[in-house]
Amino acid sequence: MRYEKRVNLTKSLNEYFKFLNGKYNYLVTSKCYWLNNEYDTYKNAYIVLTDDIVDNTGDVAGCNGVKDDTWRTWIAIGKQYSFQGTFDGQGHTISGLFGNGFLNNNNGTIKNLSVLNSYLSEETWVGGICNHNQGTISGCSFSGTLMVKTFDEYDEGVFYLGGICGQNWNIIENCHINNSVQFYTAELTNGKTLYIGGICGQNELNGKVSNCYSMENITCQTTVSGSVVNSG
């Protein structure tokens, strides 16, 4: 039987987990900023959300990128190294995120989670659940605002914007976005290409998207002199 410990996230990180049979097991009961350890892969971790989390209050999705003084900034899990564990939302929600994505690079499993009323903005690729997926995303949904930054210093000039993930290399299943999603990008100049889609911006060669849907007519507000590809 997998050991589970209900944790009080006001205590030190050492009290947030127990090690048993080669697995870290977390029960998240409130704000989970301790997961913002960008140098931890959470390999073999099994993270379970046991309650809905409201990170910031107010109209975060409609803030137009202007952060309220009372809000905290969320740093995406897996920013430096790919997330390699399991994050199970158990049907709960995380709302009010203001940051660079809920999870950046996923090489594990994210399931049964809804991210709501959030403003997520990142360079190159951005998605409502994760920015770049090489693992599995299952039973997830998103509503809010997504913004991809298109800076001139990126030589390749290719950018990805999707309701669930920006760029997908593996599995997305049973996911959806509703009619409260807005897509934005900075100026798209000549030589730059934006891949945009309701579920994923670009589904790569080995990527599989199944039983997913978007309730939104996909539109993207930008100044365009480059090219926009609606890919999925």
PDB file of C-alpha atoms in Angstrom:
ATOM      1  CA  MET A   1       0.000   0.000   0.000  1.00  0.00           C
ATOM      2  CA  ARG A   2       1.325   3.420  -0.920  1.00  0.00           C
ATOM      3  CA  TYR A   3       2.075   5.544   2.124  1.00  0.00           C
ATOM      4  CA  GLU A   4       0.266   8.868   2.165  1.00  0.00           C
ATOM      5  CA  LYS A   5       0.809  11.743   4.549  1.00  0.00           C
ATOM      6  CA  ARG A   6      -1.460  14.752   4.807  1.00  0.00           C
ATOM      7  CA  VAL A   7       0.857  17.725   4.998  1.00  0.00           C
ATOM      8  CA  ASN A   8       0.673  21.222   6.416  1.00  0.00           C
ATOM      9  CA  LEU A   9       2.346  23.430   3.845  1.00  0.00           C
ATOM     10  CA  THR A  10       3.261  26.077   6.412  1.00  0.00           C
ATOM     11  CA  LYS A  11       5.932  23.730   7.742  1.00  0.00           C
ATOM     12  CA  SER A  12       9.401  23.058   6.342  1.00  0.00           C
ATOM     13  CA  LEU A  13       9.943  21.143   3.117  1.00  0.00           C
ATOM     14  CA  ASN A  14      11.318  18.168   5.036  1.00  0.00           C
ATOM     15  CA  GLU A  15       7.858  17.637   6.531  1.00  0.00           C
ATOM     16  CA  TYR A  16       6.172  17.551   3.119  1.00  0.00           C
ATOM     17  CA  PHE A  17       7.174  14.070   2.090  1.00  0.00           C
ATOM     18  CA  LYS A  18       7.955  10.588   3.224  1.00  0.00           C
ATOM     19  CA  PHE A  19      10.076   8.090   1.364  1.00  0.00           C
ATOM     20  CA  LEU A  20       8.772   4.551   1.019  1.00  0.00           C
ATOM     21  CA  ASN A  21       9.496   1.817  -1.509  1.00  0.00           C
ATOM     22  CA  GLY A  22      11.393   4.196  -3.776  1.00  0.00           C
ATOM     23  CA  LYS A  23       8.580   6.744  -4.082  1.00  0.00           C
ATOM     24  CA  TYR A  24       7.951  10.173  -2.696  1.00  0.00           C
ATOM     25  CA  ASN A  25       4.292  10.674  -1.833  1.00  0.00           C
ATOM     26  CA  TYR A  26       2.715  14.057  -1.343  1.00  0.00           C
ATOM     27  CA  LEU A  27      -0.798  15.016  -0.320  1.00  0.00           C
ATOM     28  CA  VAL A  28      -1.266  18.667  -1.211  1.00  0.00           C
ATOM     29  CA  THR A  29      -3.909  20.360   0.909  1.00  0.00           C
ATOM     30  CA  SER A  30      -3.232  24.048   0.239  1.00  0.00           C
ATOM     31  CA  LYS A  31      -0.878  26.318  -1.732  1.00  0.00           C
ATOM     32  CA  CYS A  32       1.944  24.286  -3.243  1.00  0.00           C
ATOM     33  CA  TYR A  33       4.762  26.783  -3.760  1.00  0.00           C
ATOM     34  CA  TRP A  34       7.228  24.275  -2.379  1.00  0.00           C
ATOM     35  CA  LEU A  35       6.809  22.433  -5.681  1.00  0.00           C
ATOM     36  CA  ASN A  36       8.499  25.401  -7.398  1.00  0.00           C
ATOM     37  CA  ASN A  37      11.878  23.726  -6.977  1.00  0.00           C
ATOM     38  CA  GLU A  38      13.080  24.173 -10.536  1.00  0.00           C
ATOM     39  CA  TYR A  39      16.068  21.868  -9.962  1.00  0.00           C
ATOM     40  CA  ASP A  40      14.021  18.857  -8.787  1.00  0.00           C
ATOM     41  CA  THR A  41      12.673  16.371 -11.335  1.00  0.00           C
ATOM     42  CA  TYR A  42      10.322  14.754  -8.763  1.00  0.00           C
ATOM     43  CA  LYS A  43      11.280  11.433 -10.301  1.00  0.00           C
ATOM     44  CA  ASN A  44       8.905   8.692  -9.073  1.00  0.00           C
ATOM     45  CA  ALA A  45       6.997  11.255  -6.983  1.00  0.00           C
ATOM     46  CA  TYR A  46       3.234  10.789  -6.683  1.00  0.00           C
ATOM     47  CA  ILE A  47       1.642  14.131  -5.884  1.00  0.00           C
ATOM     48  CA  VAL A  48      -2.037  14.123  -4.940  1.00  0.00           C
ATOM     49  CA  LEU A  49      -4.209  17.234  -4.738  1.00  0.00           C
ATOM     50  CA  THR A  50      -6.731  16.804  -1.936  1.00  0.00           C
ATOM     51  CA  ASP A  51      -8.549  20.139  -2.176  1.00  0.00           C
ATOM     52  CA  ASP A  52      -9.240  23.047  -4.520  1.00  0.00           C
ATOM     53  CA  ILE A  53      -6.547  25.738  -4.378  1.00  0.00           C
ATOM     54  CA  VAL A  54      -7.142  29.457  -4.975  1.00  0.00           C
ATOM     55  CA  ASP A  55      -3.717  30.994  -5.485  1.00  0.00           C
ATOM     56  CA  ASN A  56      -4.719  34.587  -6.256  1.00  0.00           C
ATOM     57  CA  THR A  57      -8.152  36.205  -6.094  1.00  0.00           C
ATOM     58  CA  GLY A  58      -9.705  38.680  -8.517  1.00  0.00           C
ATOM     59  CA  ASP A  59      -9.801  38.636 -12.312  1.00  0.00           C
ATOM     60  CA  VAL A  60      -6.380  37.096 -12.915  1.00  0.00           C
ATOM     61  CA  ALA A  61      -7.279  35.865 -16.402  1.00  0.00           C
ATOM     62  CA  GLY A  62      -8.345  39.372 -17.434  1.00  0.00           C
ATOM     63  CA  CYS A  63      -5.384  41.270 -15.991  1.00  0.00           C
ATOM     64  CA  ASN A  64      -3.715  41.897 -19.387  1.00  0.00           C
ATOM     65  CA  GLY A  65      -0.380  40.933 -17.891  1.00  0.00           C
ATOM     66  CA  VAL A  66      -0.515  43.567 -15.158  1.00  0.00           C
ATOM     67  CA  LYS A  67       0.146  41.946 -11.805  1.00  0.00           C
ATOM     68  CA  ASP A  68      -1.811  43.129  -8.762  1.00  0.00           C
ATOM     69  CA  ASP A  69       0.407  44.063  -5.817  1.00  0.00           C
ATOM     70  CA  THR A  70      -1.281  41.419  -3.670  1.00  0.00           C
ATOM     71  CA  TRP A  71      -0.666  38.541  -6.079  1.00  0.00           C
ATOM     72  CA  ARG A  72       2.060  35.944  -5.875  1.00  0.00           C
ATOM     73  CA  THR A  73       3.993  34.881  -8.959  1.00  0.00           C
ATOM     74  CA  TRP A  74       3.885  31.207  -9.815  1.00  0.00           C
ATOM     75  CA  ILE A  75       7.092  29.674 -11.228  1.00  0.00           C
ATOM     76  CA  ALA A  76       6.312  26.681 -13.430  1.00  0.00           C
ATOM     77  CA  ILE A  77       7.166  23.245 -12.064  1.00  0.00           C
ATOM     78  CA  GLY A  78       9.866  21.646 -14.211  1.00  0.00           C
ATOM     79  CA  LYS A  79      11.377  24.934 -15.344  1.00  0.00           C
ATOM     80  CA  GLN A  80      14.982  23.735 -15.504  1.00  0.00           C
ATOM     81  CA  TYR A  81      14.547  19.953 -15.543  1.00  0.00           C
ATOM     82  CA  SER A  82      11.593  17.943 -16.814  1.00  0.00           C
ATOM     83  CA  PHE A  83       8.992  16.841 -14.292  1.00  0.00           C
ATOM     84  CA  GLN A  84       9.196  13.026 -14.078  1.00  0.00           C
ATOM     85  CA  GLY A  85       6.604  12.195 -11.443  1.00  0.00           C
ATOM     86  CA  THR A  86       2.812  12.005 -11.308  1.00  0.00           C
ATOM     87  CA  PHE A  87       0.574  14.935 -10.421  1.00  0.00           C
ATOM     88  CA  ASP A  88      -2.970  13.721  -9.728  1.00  0.00           C
ATOM     89  CA  GLY A  89      -5.483  16.536  -9.224  1.00  0.00           C
ATOM     90  CA  GLN A  90      -8.211  14.042  -8.248  1.00  0.00           C
ATOM     91  CA  GLY A  91     -10.770  16.282  -9.990  1.00  0.00           C
ATOM     92  CA  HIS A  92      -9.775  19.401  -8.034  1.00  0.00           C
ATOM     93  CA  THR A  93      -8.964  22.858  -9.373  1.00  0.00           C
ATOM     94  CA  ILE A  94      -6.102  25.312  -9.087  1.00  0.00           C
ATOM     95  CA  SER A  95      -7.201  28.851  -9.863  1.00  0.00           C
ATOM     96  CA  GLY A  96      -5.671  32.304 -10.004  1.00  0.00           C
ATOM     97  CA  LEU A  97      -2.177  31.437 -11.234  1.00  0.00           C
ATOM     98  CA  PHE A  98      -0.079  34.347 -12.504  1.00  0.00           C
ATOM     99  CA  GLY A  99       3.177  33.093 -13.944  1.00  0.00           C
ATOM    100  CA  ASN A 100       5.035  31.280 -16.693  1.00  0.00           C
ATOM    101  CA  GLY A 101       2.893  28.133 -16.858  1.00  0.00           C
ATOM    102  CA  PHE A 102       1.584  25.627 -14.343  1.00  0.00           C
ATOM    103  CA  LEU A 103       4.197  23.083 -15.432  1.00  0.00           C
ATOM    104  CA  ASN A 104       6.924  23.774 -17.967  1.00  0.00           C
ATOM    105  CA  ASN A 105       8.495  20.516 -19.215  1.00  0.00           C
ATOM    106  CA  ASN A 106       6.512  17.349 -18.550  1.00  0.00           C
ATOM    107  CA  ASN A 107       8.091  13.927 -18.863  1.00  0.00           C
ATOM    108  CA  GLY A 108       5.753  12.328 -16.323  1.00  0.00           C
ATOM    109  CA  THR A 109       1.973  12.277 -15.868  1.00  0.00           C
ATOM    110  CA  ILE A 110      -0.464  15.103 -15.131  1.00  0.00           C
ATOM    111  CA  LYS A 111      -4.054  13.978 -14.660  1.00  0.00           C
ATOM    112  CA  ASN A 112      -7.505  14.917 -13.328  1.00  0.00           C
ATOM    113  CA  LEU A 113      -6.685  18.625 -12.925  1.00  0.00           C
ATOM    114  CA  SER A 114      -8.368  21.885 -13.928  1.00  0.00           C
ATOM    115  CA  VAL A 115      -6.462  25.178 -14.016  1.00  0.00           C
ATOM    116  CA  LEU A 116      -8.889  28.131 -13.949  1.00  0.00           C
ATOM    117  CA  ASN A 117      -8.893  31.950 -14.014  1.00  0.00           C
ATOM    118  CA  SER A 118      -5.156  32.118 -14.705  1.00  0.00           C
ATOM    119  CA  TYR A 119      -2.762  34.284 -16.722  1.00  0.00           C
ATOM    120  CA  LEU A 120       0.177  32.258 -18.063  1.00  0.00           C
ATOM    121  CA  SER A 121       2.928  33.781 -20.169  1.00  0.00           C
ATOM    122  CA  GLU A 122       6.204  32.254 -21.359  1.00  0.00           C
ATOM    123  CA  GLU A 123       8.811  32.422 -24.113  1.00  0.00           C
ATOM    124  CA  THR A 124       8.691  30.083 -27.141  1.00  0.00           C
ATOM    125  CA  TRP A 125       5.831  27.843 -25.955  1.00  0.00           C
ATOM    126  CA  VAL A 126       2.976  28.074 -23.483  1.00  0.00           C
ATOM    127  CA  GLY A 127      -0.006  25.886 -22.570  1.00  0.00           C
ATOM    128  CA  GLY A 128      -2.700  25.845 -19.927  1.00  0.00           C
ATOM    129  CA  ILE A 129      -1.526  22.622 -18.239  1.00  0.00           C
ATOM    130  CA  CYS A 130       2.076  22.378 -19.407  1.00  0.00           C
ATOM    131  CA  ASN A 131       4.183  24.243 -21.920  1.00  0.00           C
ATOM    132  CA  HIS A 132       6.046  21.297 -23.455  1.00  0.00           C
ATOM    133  CA  ASN A 133       4.827  17.700 -23.132  1.00  0.00           C
ATOM    134  CA  GLN A 134       6.840  14.503 -23.559  1.00  0.00           C
ATOM    135  CA  GLY A 135       4.782  12.541 -21.038  1.00  0.00           C
ATOM    136  CA  THR A 136       1.055  12.055 -20.489  1.00  0.00           C
ATOM    137  CA  ILE A 137      -1.685  14.617 -19.853  1.00  0.00           C
ATOM    138  CA  SER A 138      -5.034  13.023 -19.039  1.00  0.00           C
ATOM    139  CA  GLY A 139      -8.408  14.351 -17.896  1.00  0.00           C
ATOM    140  CA  CYS A 140      -7.319  17.998 -17.614  1.00  0.00           C
ATOM    141  CA  SER A 141      -8.905  21.312 -18.546  1.00  0.00           C
ATOM    142  CA  PHE A 142      -8.012  24.998 -18.653  1.00  0.00           C
ATOM    143  CA  SER A 143      -9.714  28.378 -18.683  1.00  0.00           C
ATOM    144  CA  GLY A 144      -7.889  31.690 -18.633  1.00  0.00           C
ATOM    145  CA  THR A 145      -5.406  33.664 -20.740  1.00  0.00           C
ATOM    146  CA  LEU A 146      -2.298  32.375 -22.503  1.00  0.00           C
ATOM    147  CA  MET A 147       0.448  34.632 -23.849  1.00  0.00           C
ATOM    148  CA  VAL A 148       3.512  33.510 -25.801  1.00  0.00           C
ATOM    149  CA  LYS A 149       6.456  35.920 -25.990  1.00  0.00           C
ATOM    150  CA  THR A 150       8.137  36.249 -29.376  1.00  0.00           C
ATOM    151  CA  PHE A 151      11.483  37.948 -28.870  1.00  0.00           C
ATOM    152  CA  ASP A 152      13.841  38.781 -31.731  1.00  0.00           C
ATOM    153  CA  GLU A 153      16.797  36.925 -30.191  1.00  0.00           C
ATOM    154  CA  TYR A 154      15.235  33.523 -30.886  1.00  0.00           C
ATOM    155  CA  ASP A 155      16.873  32.530 -34.158  1.00  0.00           C
ATOM    156  CA  GLU A 156      14.514  29.696 -35.053  1.00  0.00           C
ATOM    157  CA  GLY A 157      11.510  31.991 -34.843  1.00  0.00           C
ATOM    158  CA  VAL A 158       8.997  29.210 -34.098  1.00  0.00           C
ATOM    159  CA  PHE A 159       6.488  29.549 -31.251  1.00  0.00           C
ATOM    160  CA  TYR A 160       3.764  27.306 -29.820  1.00  0.00           C
ATOM    161  CA  LEU A 161       0.514  28.252 -28.118  1.00  0.00           C
ATOM    162  CA  GLY A 162      -2.125  25.727 -27.023  1.00  0.00           C
ATOM    163  CA  GLY A 163      -5.001  25.465 -24.574  1.00  0.00           C
ATOM    164  CA  ILE A 164      -3.613  22.329 -22.876  1.00  0.00           C
ATOM    165  CA  CYS A 165       0.038  22.371 -24.004  1.00  0.00           C
ATOM    166  CA  GLY A 166       2.146  24.366 -26.416  1.00  0.00           C
ATOM    167  CA  GLN A 167       4.051  21.512 -28.060  1.00  0.00           C
ATOM    168  CA  ASN A 168       3.170  17.817 -27.696  1.00  0.00           C
ATOM    169  CA  TRP A 169       5.466  14.852 -28.328  1.00  0.00           C
ATOM    170  CA  ASN A 170       3.546  12.110 -26.549  1.00  0.00           C
ATOM    171  CA  ILE A 171      -0.006  11.651 -25.126  1.00  0.00           C
ATOM    172  CA  ILE A 172      -2.881  14.041 -24.468  1.00  0.00           C
ATOM    173  CA  GLU A 173      -6.212  12.386 -23.726  1.00  0.00           C
ATOM    174  CA  ASN A 174      -9.657  13.257 -22.341  1.00  0.00           C
ATOM    175  CA  CYS A 175      -8.829  16.974 -22.056  1.00  0.00           C
ATOM    176  CA  HIS A 176     -10.708  20.127 -22.978  1.00  0.00           C
ATOM    177  CA  ILE A 177     -10.745  23.893 -22.846  1.00  0.00           C
ATOM    178  CA  ASN A 178     -13.939  25.887 -22.413  1.00  0.00           C
ATOM    179  CA  ASN A 179     -15.150  29.158 -23.903  1.00  0.00           C
ATOM    180  CA  SER A 180     -13.215  31.279 -21.414  1.00  0.00           C
ATOM    181  CA  VAL A 181      -9.768  30.988 -23.024  1.00  0.00           C
ATOM    182  CA  GLN A 182      -7.965  33.904 -24.650  1.00  0.00           C
ATOM    183  CA  PHE A 183      -4.822  33.529 -26.782  1.00  0.00           C
ATOM    184  CA  TYR A 184      -2.284  36.332 -27.226  1.00  0.00           C
ATOM    185  CA  THR A 185       1.165  36.743 -28.692  1.00  0.00           C
ATOM    186  CA  ALA A 186       3.579  39.620 -28.973  1.00  0.00           C
ATOM    187  CA  GLU A 187       4.303  41.041 -32.421  1.00  0.00           C
ATOM    188  CA  LEU A 188       4.884  38.234 -34.906  1.00  0.00           C
ATOM    189  CA  THR A 189       7.473  39.622 -37.333  1.00  0.00           C
ATOM    190  CA  ASN A 190       8.692  38.303 -40.674  1.00  0.00           C
ATOM    191  CA  GLY A 191      10.484  34.974 -40.437  1.00  0.00           C
ATOM    192  CA  LYS A 192       8.601  33.886 -37.317  1.00  0.00           C
ATOM    193  CA  THR A 193       5.926  31.187 -37.219  1.00  0.00           C
ATOM    194  CA  LEU A 194       3.278  30.641 -34.553  1.00  0.00           C
ATOM    195  CA  TYR A 195       1.586  27.253 -34.152  1.00  0.00           C
ATOM    196  CA  ILE A 196      -1.706  27.647 -32.304  1.00  0.00           C
ATOM    197  CA  GLY A 197      -4.438  25.189 -31.360  1.00  0.00           C
ATOM    198  CA  GLY A 198      -7.260  24.651 -28.917  1.00  0.00           C
ATOM    199  CA  ILE A 199      -5.650  21.557 -27.349  1.00  0.00           C
ATOM    200  CA  CYS A 200      -1.997  21.850 -28.441  1.00  0.00           C
ATOM    201  CA  GLY A 201      -0.195  24.372 -30.570  1.00  0.00           C
ATOM    202  CA  GLN A 202       1.732  21.699 -32.443  1.00  0.00           C
ATOM    203  CA  ASN A 203       1.282  17.932 -32.258  1.00  0.00           C
ATOM    204  CA  GLU A 204       4.619  16.447 -33.288  1.00  0.00           C
ATOM    205  CA  LEU A 205       5.281  13.225 -35.222  1.00  0.00           C
ATOM    206  CA  ASN A 206       4.797  10.753 -32.356  1.00  0.00           C
ATOM    207  CA  GLY A 207       2.235  12.834 -30.497  1.00  0.00           C
ATOM    208  CA  LYS A 208      -1.221  11.350 -29.863  1.00  0.00           C
ATOM    209  CA  VAL A 209      -4.268  13.457 -29.016  1.00  0.00           C
ATOM    210  CA  SER A 210      -7.477  11.523 -28.287  1.00  0.00           C
ATOM    211  CA  ASN A 211     -10.961  12.256 -26.960  1.00  0.00           C
ATOM    212  CA  CYS A 212     -10.217  15.968 -26.520  1.00  0.00           C
ATOM    213  CA  TYR A 213     -12.285  18.967 -27.477  1.00  0.00           C
ATOM    214  CA  SER A 214     -12.343  22.736 -27.459  1.00  0.00           C
ATOM    215  CA  MET A 215     -15.468  24.785 -26.830  1.00  0.00           C
ATOM    216  CA  GLU A 216     -13.729  27.879 -28.169  1.00  0.00           C
ATOM    217  CA  ASN A 217     -13.417  29.281 -31.683  1.00  0.00           C
ATOM    218  CA  ILE A 218      -9.643  29.747 -31.682  1.00  0.00           C
ATOM    219  CA  THR A 219      -8.557  33.343 -32.151  1.00  0.00           C
ATOM    220  CA  CYS A 220      -5.241  34.966 -31.374  1.00  0.00           C
ATOM    221  CA  GLN A 221      -4.710  38.675 -30.842  1.00  0.00           C
ATOM    222  CA  THR A 222      -1.375  39.796 -32.290  1.00  0.00           C
ATOM    223  CA  THR A 223       0.319  42.100 -34.755  1.00  0.00           C
ATOM    224  CA  VAL A 224       1.264  39.823 -37.637  1.00  0.00           C
ATOM    225  CA  SER A 225       3.818  40.127 -40.398  1.00  0.00           C
ATOM    226  CA  GLY A 226       5.027  36.540 -39.966  1.00  0.00           C
ATOM    227  CA  SER A 227       2.848  33.436 -40.297  1.00  0.00           C
ATOM    228  CA  VAL A 228       0.204  31.784 -38.105  1.00  0.00           C
ATOM    229  CA  VAL A 229      -0.529  28.061 -38.418  1.00  0.00           C
ATOM    230  CA  ASN A 230      -3.678  26.668 -36.761  1.00  0.00           C
ATOM    231  CA  SER A 231      -2.526  23.147 -36.090  1.00  0.00           C
ATOM    232  CA  GLY A 232      -4.917  21.513 -33.665  1.00  0.00           C
TER     233      GLY A 232
END
